[in-house]
Coordinates of N, CA and C in Angstrom, one line a residue:
M3 N -24.7 76.9 112.8 CA -25.3 77.6 112.2 C -25.9 76.1 110.7
A4 N -26.9 76.3 111.0 CA -28.0 76.0 109.9 C -27.9 76.6 108.6
A5 N -27.4 75.2 108.3 CA -27.1 74.6 106.4 C -29.2 75.6 105.3
I6 N -28.7 76.1 104.8 CA -29.7 77.3 103.8 C -29.5 76.5 103.1
P7 N -31.1 75.9 102.9 CA -31.1 74.8 101.3 C -30.7 76.0 100.2
V8 N -30.0 75.8 99.2 CA -29.9 75.8 98.2 C -29.9 75.5 96.7
M9 N -30.4 76.0 95.5 CA -31.0 74.9 94.8 C -30.0 75.2 93.7
T10 N -29.2 73.8 93.4 CA -28.3 73.2 92.2 C -28.6 73.7 91.1
F11 N -27.6 74.6 90.5 CA -27.3 75.2 88.8 C -26.3 74.9 88.1
S12 N -26.5 74.2 87.3 CA -25.4 73.5 85.9 C -24.9 74.7 85.6
V13 N -23.6 75.7 85.0 CA -23.4 76.4 84.5 C -22.8 75.7 83.4
I14 N -23.4 76.1 82.1 CA -22.3 76.2 80.4 C -21.9 76.8 79.8
R15 N -20.5 77.0 79.7 CA -20.4 78.4 79.0 C -19.7 77.6 77.5
R16 N -20.2 79.0 77.0 CA -20.5 78.3 75.5 C -20.0 79.4 74.4
G17 N -18.6 80.0 74.9 CA -18.1 81.4 73.4 C -18.6 82.2 74.8
L18 N -19.4 83.2 74.0 CA -19.7 84.5 75.6 C -20.4 84.3 76.2
A19 N -21.9 83.4 75.5 CA -23.5 83.1 75.9 C -23.1 81.7 77.2
T20 N -23.8 82.6 78.6 CA -23.0 81.9 79.8 C -25.1 81.2 79.9
R21 N -24.9 80.2 79.8 CA -26.5 79.3 80.6 C -27.3 78.7 81.7
A22 N -27.6 78.7 82.9 CA -27.9 78.3 84.1 C -28.8 77.9 84.5
Y23 N -28.4 75.8 83.8 CA -30.0 75.4 83.9 C -30.5 74.6 85.6
Q24 N -31.8 74.5 86.0 CA -32.2 74.2 86.7 C -32.2 72.7 87.0
G25 N -31.1 72.1 87.8 CA -31.8 70.7 88.1 C -30.9 69.7 86.4
T26 N -30.6 68.1 86.4 CA -29.7 68.0 85.8 C -30.2 67.6 84.9
G27 N -31.9 67.1 84.9 CA -33.1 67.0 83.6 C -32.7 67.7 82.5
V28 N -32.8 68.9 82.6 CA -32.7 70.1 81.9 C -31.1 70.0 81.1
Y29 N -30.6 69.7 81.5 CA -28.5 69.8 81.8 C -29.1 68.9 80.5
R30 N -29.1 67.5 81.1 CA -29.0 66.7 80.6 C -29.3 66.6 78.4
R31 N -30.5 67.2 78.7 CA -31.7 67.2 77.5 C -30.8 68.4 76.4
R32 N -30.2 69.7 77.1 CA -28.7 70.4 76.8 C -27.9 69.3 76.0
S33 N -27.4 69.1 76.6 CA -25.9 68.5 76.9 C -26.7 67.5 75.1
L34 N -27.3 67.0 75.4 CA -27.6 65.6 74.3 C -28.4 66.6 72.5
Q35 N -28.8 66.9 72.8 CA -29.0 68.9 71.7 C -27.7 69.1 71.1
D36 N -27.3 69.7 72.3 CA -25.9 70.0 71.6 C -25.4 68.8 70.6
K37 N -24.6 68.4 71.3 CA -23.9 67.2 71.4 C -24.8 66.7 69.0
I38 N -26.4 66.2 69.7 CA -27.1 66.1 68.1 C -26.6 66.9 67.2
L39 N -26.9 68.2 67.5 CA -26.4 69.9 66.3 C -25.7 69.9 66.0
R40 N -24.7 68.9 66.5 CA -22.8 69.5 66.5 C -22.3 68.3 65.3
V41 N -23.4 67.4 65.7 CA -22.3 66.0 64.9 C -22.8 66.2 64.1
D42 N -24.6 66.6 63.9 CA -25.3 66.6 62.5 C -25.4 67.3 61.3
H43 N -24.6 68.7 61.7 CA -23.8 70.3 61.0 C -23.0 69.5 60.2
A44 N -21.8 69.0 61.5 CA -21.1 68.5 60.1 C -20.7 67.9 59.6
G45 N -21.7 66.0 60.0 CA -22.2 65.1 58.8 C -22.8 66.2 57.9
E46 N -23.7 66.4 57.6 CA -24.4 67.7 56.9 C -23.1 68.7 55.6
L47 N -22.3 69.0 56.1 CA -21.4 69.7 55.8 C -20.3 69.2 54.9
G48 N -20.2 67.7 55.6 CA -19.3 66.3 55.1 C -20.3 66.1 53.5
A49 N -21.6 65.6 54.0 CA -22.3 65.2 52.9 C -22.4 66.5 51.2
N50 N -22.0 67.4 52.1 CA -22.7 67.9 51.3 C -21.0 68.4 50.2
R51 N -20.2 68.5 51.2 CA -19.3 68.3 50.1 C -18.4 67.0 49.4
I52 N -18.9 66.4 50.2 CA -18.8 65.1 49.5 C -18.7 64.8 48.3
Y53 N -20.7 65.1 47.5 CA -21.7 65.3 46.5 C -21.2 66.6 45.7
A54 N -20.4 67.3 46.1 CA -19.7 68.9 45.6 C -18.4 68.3 45.1
G55 N -18.1 67.1 45.1 CA -17.0 66.5 45.1 C -17.2 65.9 43.5
Q56 N -18.1 64.4 43.6 CA -19.0 64.2 42.9 C -19.2 64.5 41.3
M57 N -20.1 65.8 41.7 CA -20.0 67.4 40.6 C -19.0 67.3 39.8
A58 N -17.8 67.3 40.9 CA -16.7 68.0 39.7 C -15.8 67.3 39.5
V59 N -16.6 66.0 39.1 CA -15.7 65.1 38.1 C -17.0 64.6 37.7
L60 N -18.5 63.8 37.7 CA -19.4 63.1 37.1 C -20.6 64.7 36.6
G61 N -20.0 65.7 36.3 CA -21.0 66.8 36.5 C -21.5 66.9 35.0
R62 N -21.2 66.0 34.0 CA -21.1 66.3 33.1 C -21.8 65.1 32.6
T63 N -21.7 64.1 33.1 CA -22.3 62.2 32.1 C -23.6 62.4 32.8
N64 N -24.8 61.2 32.5 CA -25.1 60.6 32.7 C -25.9 60.4 34.1
V65 N -25.0 60.9 35.2 CA -25.4 60.5 37.0 C -25.1 61.4 37.6
A66 N -25.0 62.8 36.5 CA -25.5 63.6 37.1 C -26.3 64.7 37.1
P67 N -27.9 64.6 37.0 CA -28.9 64.1 37.1 C -29.6 64.3 38.7
V68 N -29.3 63.1 38.7 CA -28.6 61.6 39.5 C -28.6 62.1 41.0
I69 N -26.7 63.6 41.2 CA -26.5 63.5 42.2 C -26.9 65.2 42.5
K70 N -27.3 65.5 41.6 CA -27.1 67.1 42.1 C -29.0 66.9 43.0
E71 N -29.3 65.9 42.7 CA -31.0 65.7 43.6 C -30.5 65.4 44.7
M72 N -29.2 64.8 44.8 CA -29.2 64.0 46.8 C -28.9 65.5 47.0
W73 N -28.0 65.9 46.3 CA -26.6 67.0 46.4 C -27.7 68.0 46.7
D74 N -29.3 67.8 46.5 CA -30.0 69.6 46.6 C -30.0 69.6 48.5
Q75 N -31.3 67.8 48.2 CA -31.8 67.0 49.6 C -30.1 68.4 50.7
E76 N -29.0 67.6 50.7 CA -28.1 67.7 51.1 C -27.8 69.2 51.9
K77 N -28.3 70.5 50.3 CA -28.1 71.3 50.6 C -29.1 71.9 52.2
E78 N -30.2 71.3 51.7 CA -31.6 72.2 53.1 C -31.3 71.9 54.3
H79 N -30.4 70.0 54.4 CA -30.9 69.6 55.9 C -28.9 70.5 56.4
L80 N -28.6 70.2 55.3 CA -27.5 72.1 56.2 C -27.8 73.1 55.9
K81 N -28.8 73.6 55.4 CA -29.8 74.9 55.7 C -30.4 74.7 57.7
K82 N -31.3 73.3 57.3 CA -31.5 73.7 58.7 C -30.9 73.3 60.0
F83 N -28.5 72.9 60.0 CA -29.1 72.6 60.7 C -28.4 74.3 61.5
E84 N -28.2 75.0 60.8 CA -27.4 76.4 60.2 C -28.5 77.2 60.8
E85 N -29.2 77.1 61.0 CA -30.8 77.8 61.5 C -30.3 77.4 63.0
L86 N -30.6 76.0 63.1 CA -30.6 75.5 64.1 C -29.6 75.7 65.5
L87 N -28.5 75.5 65.0 CA -27.8 76.6 66.2 C -27.2 77.5 66.9
P88 N -27.7 78.4 65.9 CA -28.5 79.7 67.2 C -29.0 79.6 67.9
K89 N -30.0 78.7 67.6 CA -31.7 78.8 67.7 C -31.2 77.5 68.8
Y90 N -31.3 76.7 69.3 CA -30.9 75.9 70.5 C -29.2 75.9 71.0
R91 N -27.9 78.1 70.4 CA -27.4 78.8 71.3 C -26.2 76.9 71.2
A92 N -25.9 76.0 70.4 CA -25.1 75.3 70.8 C -24.5 75.4 69.3
R93 N -22.9 75.5 69.5 CA -21.9 75.5 68.7 C -21.2 74.6 67.7
P94 N -20.7 74.7 66.6 CA -20.6 74.3 65.3 C -19.2 73.4 65.8
S95 N -19.1 72.2 64.8 CA -17.8 71.7 65.5 C -16.8 72.2 65.3
F96 N -15.9 71.9 65.8 CA -14.2 73.2 65.2 C -12.9 72.1 64.8
L97 N -14.1 70.6 63.8 CA -13.6 70.0 62.8 C -14.4 70.4 61.5
L98 N -14.8 71.1 61.4 CA -15.4 71.8 59.7 C -14.4 72.3 58.8
P99 N -13.3 72.6 59.2 CA -12.2 73.0 58.3 C -12.0 70.6 57.6
I100 N -11.4 70.5 58.7 CA -11.5 68.9 58.0 C -12.5 68.3 56.8
W101 N -13.6 68.2 57.8 CA -14.6 68.0 57.2 C -14.6 67.8 55.5
N102 N -14.4 69.4 55.9 CA -15.0 70.3 54.1 C -14.3 69.9 53.8
V103 N -12.6 70.0 53.0 CA -11.1 69.3 53.1 C -11.9 67.5 51.9
A104 N -11.7 66.7 53.8 CA -12.0 65.7 53.4 C -13.4 65.0 52.9
G105 N -14.4 65.4 53.1 CA -15.1 65.5 52.2 C -15.6 65.3 50.8
F106 N -14.6 66.5 50.3 CA -14.6 66.9 48.6 C -13.4 65.4 48.3
I107 N -12.9 65.2 48.8 CA -11.5 64.6 48.7 C -12.2 62.8 48.2
L108 N -13.5 62.7 49.3 CA -14.1 61.7 49.7 C -14.7 61.6 47.5
G109 N -15.6 62.8 47.9 CA -16.1 62.6 46.7 C -15.5 62.7 45.9
A110 N -14.9 63.5 45.8 CA -14.1 63.1 43.7 C -13.4 62.1 43.5
G111 N -12.6 61.4 44.4 CA -12.0 61.0 44.1 C -12.2 59.1 44.1
T112 N -14.3 59.2 44.7 CA -14.9 57.5 44.0 C -15.2 57.7 43.3
A113 N -15.5 59.2 42.3 CA -16.3 59.0 41.4 C -14.4 59.0 40.2
L114 N -13.2 59.8 40.6 CA -12.6 59.8 39.5 C -12.5 58.0 38.9
L115 N -13.2 56.7 40.2 CA -13.2 55.5 39.5 C -14.2 54.9 39.1
G116 N -15.1 56.1 38.6 CA -16.1 56.2 37.8 C -17.5 56.5 38.9
K117 N -18.9 55.9 38.1 CA -19.9 56.4 38.9 C -20.0 55.0 39.6
E118 N -20.1 53.7 39.0 CA -20.3 53.0 40.2 C -19.7 53.0 42.0
S119 N -18.5 53.3 41.0 CA -17.7 53.9 42.6 C -18.6 54.7 43.0
A120 N -19.0 56.1 43.0 CA -19.2 57.1 43.4 C -20.6 57.5 44.4
M121 N -21.8 55.9 43.7 CA -22.8 55.5 43.4 C -22.0 54.3 45.8
A122 N -20.9 53.1 45.0 CA -21.3 52.6 46.0 C -20.6 54.2 47.7
C123 N -20.0 54.4 47.3 CA -19.6 55.4 48.4 C -20.9 56.5 49.4
T124 N -21.7 56.8 48.2 CA -22.9 57.2 48.3 C -23.7 56.1 49.8
V125 N -24.3 55.0 48.8 CA -24.8 53.7 49.5 C -23.9 53.8 50.9
A126 N -22.7 53.3 50.9 CA -21.9 53.2 52.5 C -21.7 54.8 53.7
V127 N -22.5 55.7 52.1 CA -22.2 57.1 53.6 C -23.4 57.4 54.3
E128 N -24.5 56.7 52.7 CA -25.9 56.9 53.5 C -26.3 56.4 54.8
E129 N -26.1 54.4 54.5 CA -26.3 53.7 55.1 C -26.4 54.1 56.5
V130 N -24.7 54.9 57.0 CA -24.2 54.7 58.2 C -24.7 55.8 59.2
I131 N -24.8 57.5 58.3 CA -25.9 58.0 58.3 C -27.3 57.8 58.2
T132 N -28.1 56.9 58.1 CA -29.0 56.3 58.5 C -29.3 55.7 59.4
D133 N -28.2 55.5 59.4 CA -27.9 54.6 62.2 C -28.0 54.9 62.5
H134 N -27.6 56.3 62.5 CA -26.7 57.5 63.1 C -28.3 57.8 63.3
Y135 N -29.1 58.3 62.3 CA -30.1 59.4 63.2 C -31.0 58.3 63.8
N136 N -31.0 57.9 63.6 CA -32.1 56.7 65.0 C -31.8 56.4 65.4
N137 N -30.4 55.7 65.6 CA -29.5 55.8 67.3 C -29.9 57.7 67.7
Q138 N -30.6 58.1 67.1 CA -29.8 60.1 68.1 C -31.6 60.3 67.9
I139 N -32.5 59.3 67.3 CA -34.1 59.6 67.9 C -34.3 58.3 68.9
R140 N -33.7 57.2 69.1 CA -33.7 57.0 69.5 C -33.9 56.8 71.0
E141 N -32.4 57.9 71.3 CA -32.2 59.2 72.2 C -33.1 59.8 72.1
L142 N -33.2 60.6 71.3 CA -34.0 61.6 71.7 C -35.9 61.0 72.9
L143 N -36.3 60.4 72.3 CA -37.6 59.6 72.6 C -37.2 59.0 74.0
A144 N -36.0 58.3 74.0 CA -36.0 57.6 75.8 C -36.3 59.2 76.8
D145 N -34.6 60.2 75.9 CA -34.8 61.8 77.2 C -36.6 62.0 76.9
D146 N -37.3 63.0 76.6 CA -38.1 62.9 76.2 C -39.1 63.7 75.2
P147 N -39.8 63.2 74.5 CA -40.5 63.4 72.8 C -40.8 64.4 73.7
I148 N -41.7 65.1 73.7 CA -42.5 66.1 74.2 C -42.0 67.4 73.7
Q149 N -40.4 67.8 75.1 CA -38.9 68.6 75.3 C -37.9 68.3 73.7
N150 N -38.9 67.4 73.2 CA -37.5 66.9 71.9 C -38.4 67.3 70.2
K151 N -39.3 67.0 70.9 CA -40.4 67.0 69.0 C -39.6 67.1 68.1
E152 N -39.8 68.9 68.2 CA -39.1 69.1 66.6 C -37.7 68.2 65.8
L153 N -36.5 68.5 67.0 CA -36.1 68.4 66.2 C -35.6 66.1 65.9
L154 N -36.9 65.8 66.8 CA -37.9 64.2 66.4 C -38.1 64.5 65.1
D155 N -39.0 65.3 64.9 CA -39.5 66.1 63.7 C -38.6 65.9 62.1
I156 N -37.7 66.8 62.3 CA -36.8 67.3 61.4 C -35.5 66.0 61.2
L157 N -35.1 65.0 62.6 CA -34.4 64.0 62.0 C -35.0 62.8 61.5
K158 N -36.6 62.7 61.6 CA -37.6 61.6 61.1 C -37.4 62.1 59.5
Q159 N -37.3 62.8 59.4 CA -37.8 63.1 57.7 C -36.7 63.4 57.3
F160 N -35.5 64.0 57.7 CA -34.1 63.5 56.9 C -33.2 62.2 57.1
R161 N -34.0 61.6 58.2 CA -33.6 60.3 57.7 C -34.3 59.4 57.1
D162 N -35.1 60.1 56.6 CA -35.7 59.3 55.1 C -35.0 59.6 54.2
D163 N -34.7 61.0 54.1 CA -34.5 61.7 52.5 C -33.1 60.4 52.9
E164 N -32.3 60.6 53.5 CA -31.3 59.7 53.2 C -31.8 58.0 53.0
Q165 N -32.4 57.6 53.3 CA -32.0 56.4 53.4 C -32.7 56.1 51.5
H166 N -33.4 57.0 51.4 CA -34.2 57.2 49.4 C -32.2 57.5 48.7
H167 N -31.6 57.8 50.0 CA -30.4 58.6 48.8 C -29.6 57.4 48.5
H168 N -29.9 56.2 50.1 CA -28.8 55.0 50.2 C -29.3 54.0 48.7
D169 N -31.3 54.2 49.0 CA -32.1 53.4 47.9 C -31.4 53.6 46.3
T170 N -31.1 54.6 46.4 CA -31.6 55.3 45.2 C -30.5 55.4 44.1
G171 N -29.2 55.1 45.5 CA -27.6 55.2 45.4 C -27.3 53.0 44.8
L172 N -28.6 52.8 45.3 CA -28.0 50.8 45.1 C -28.9 50.8 43.5
A173 N -29.9 51.7 43.2 CA -30.8 51.0 41.4 C -29.5 51.6 40.3

């Protein structure tokens, strides 16, 4: 019996949606994009909750306008990732409830120690996020800069915003 050539497909199941990918290159790209979107969405939710916690404590102080400005940018980042998740058919992290509570506690807790502690938290978090975005940008460039252009443009802008928050926290 002669073997019949068959094209290989990888199937990934996401909730009710099933998608078939031809070849491993597309599967690898989709897997990378899914991971990035899931992690970044959770991270932006956490950042939003950190700033919410800081504002709950420091909202009537002279540092409040600075925190609010950074928080407003984080809200835009979160909104963008909430748009991208369904567009790329990526699922959100199941850890979102933990990030929600932990972020607020971290923000409020550091703010209770004073504005210097709140800014130290901001500097530390934003430094990690900036490095994280840089690593993701490198991964997307190594994969395919043309196919990943939309995500690359977004991550570069958000990385620059996070670096600005870091620098603001140091000021």
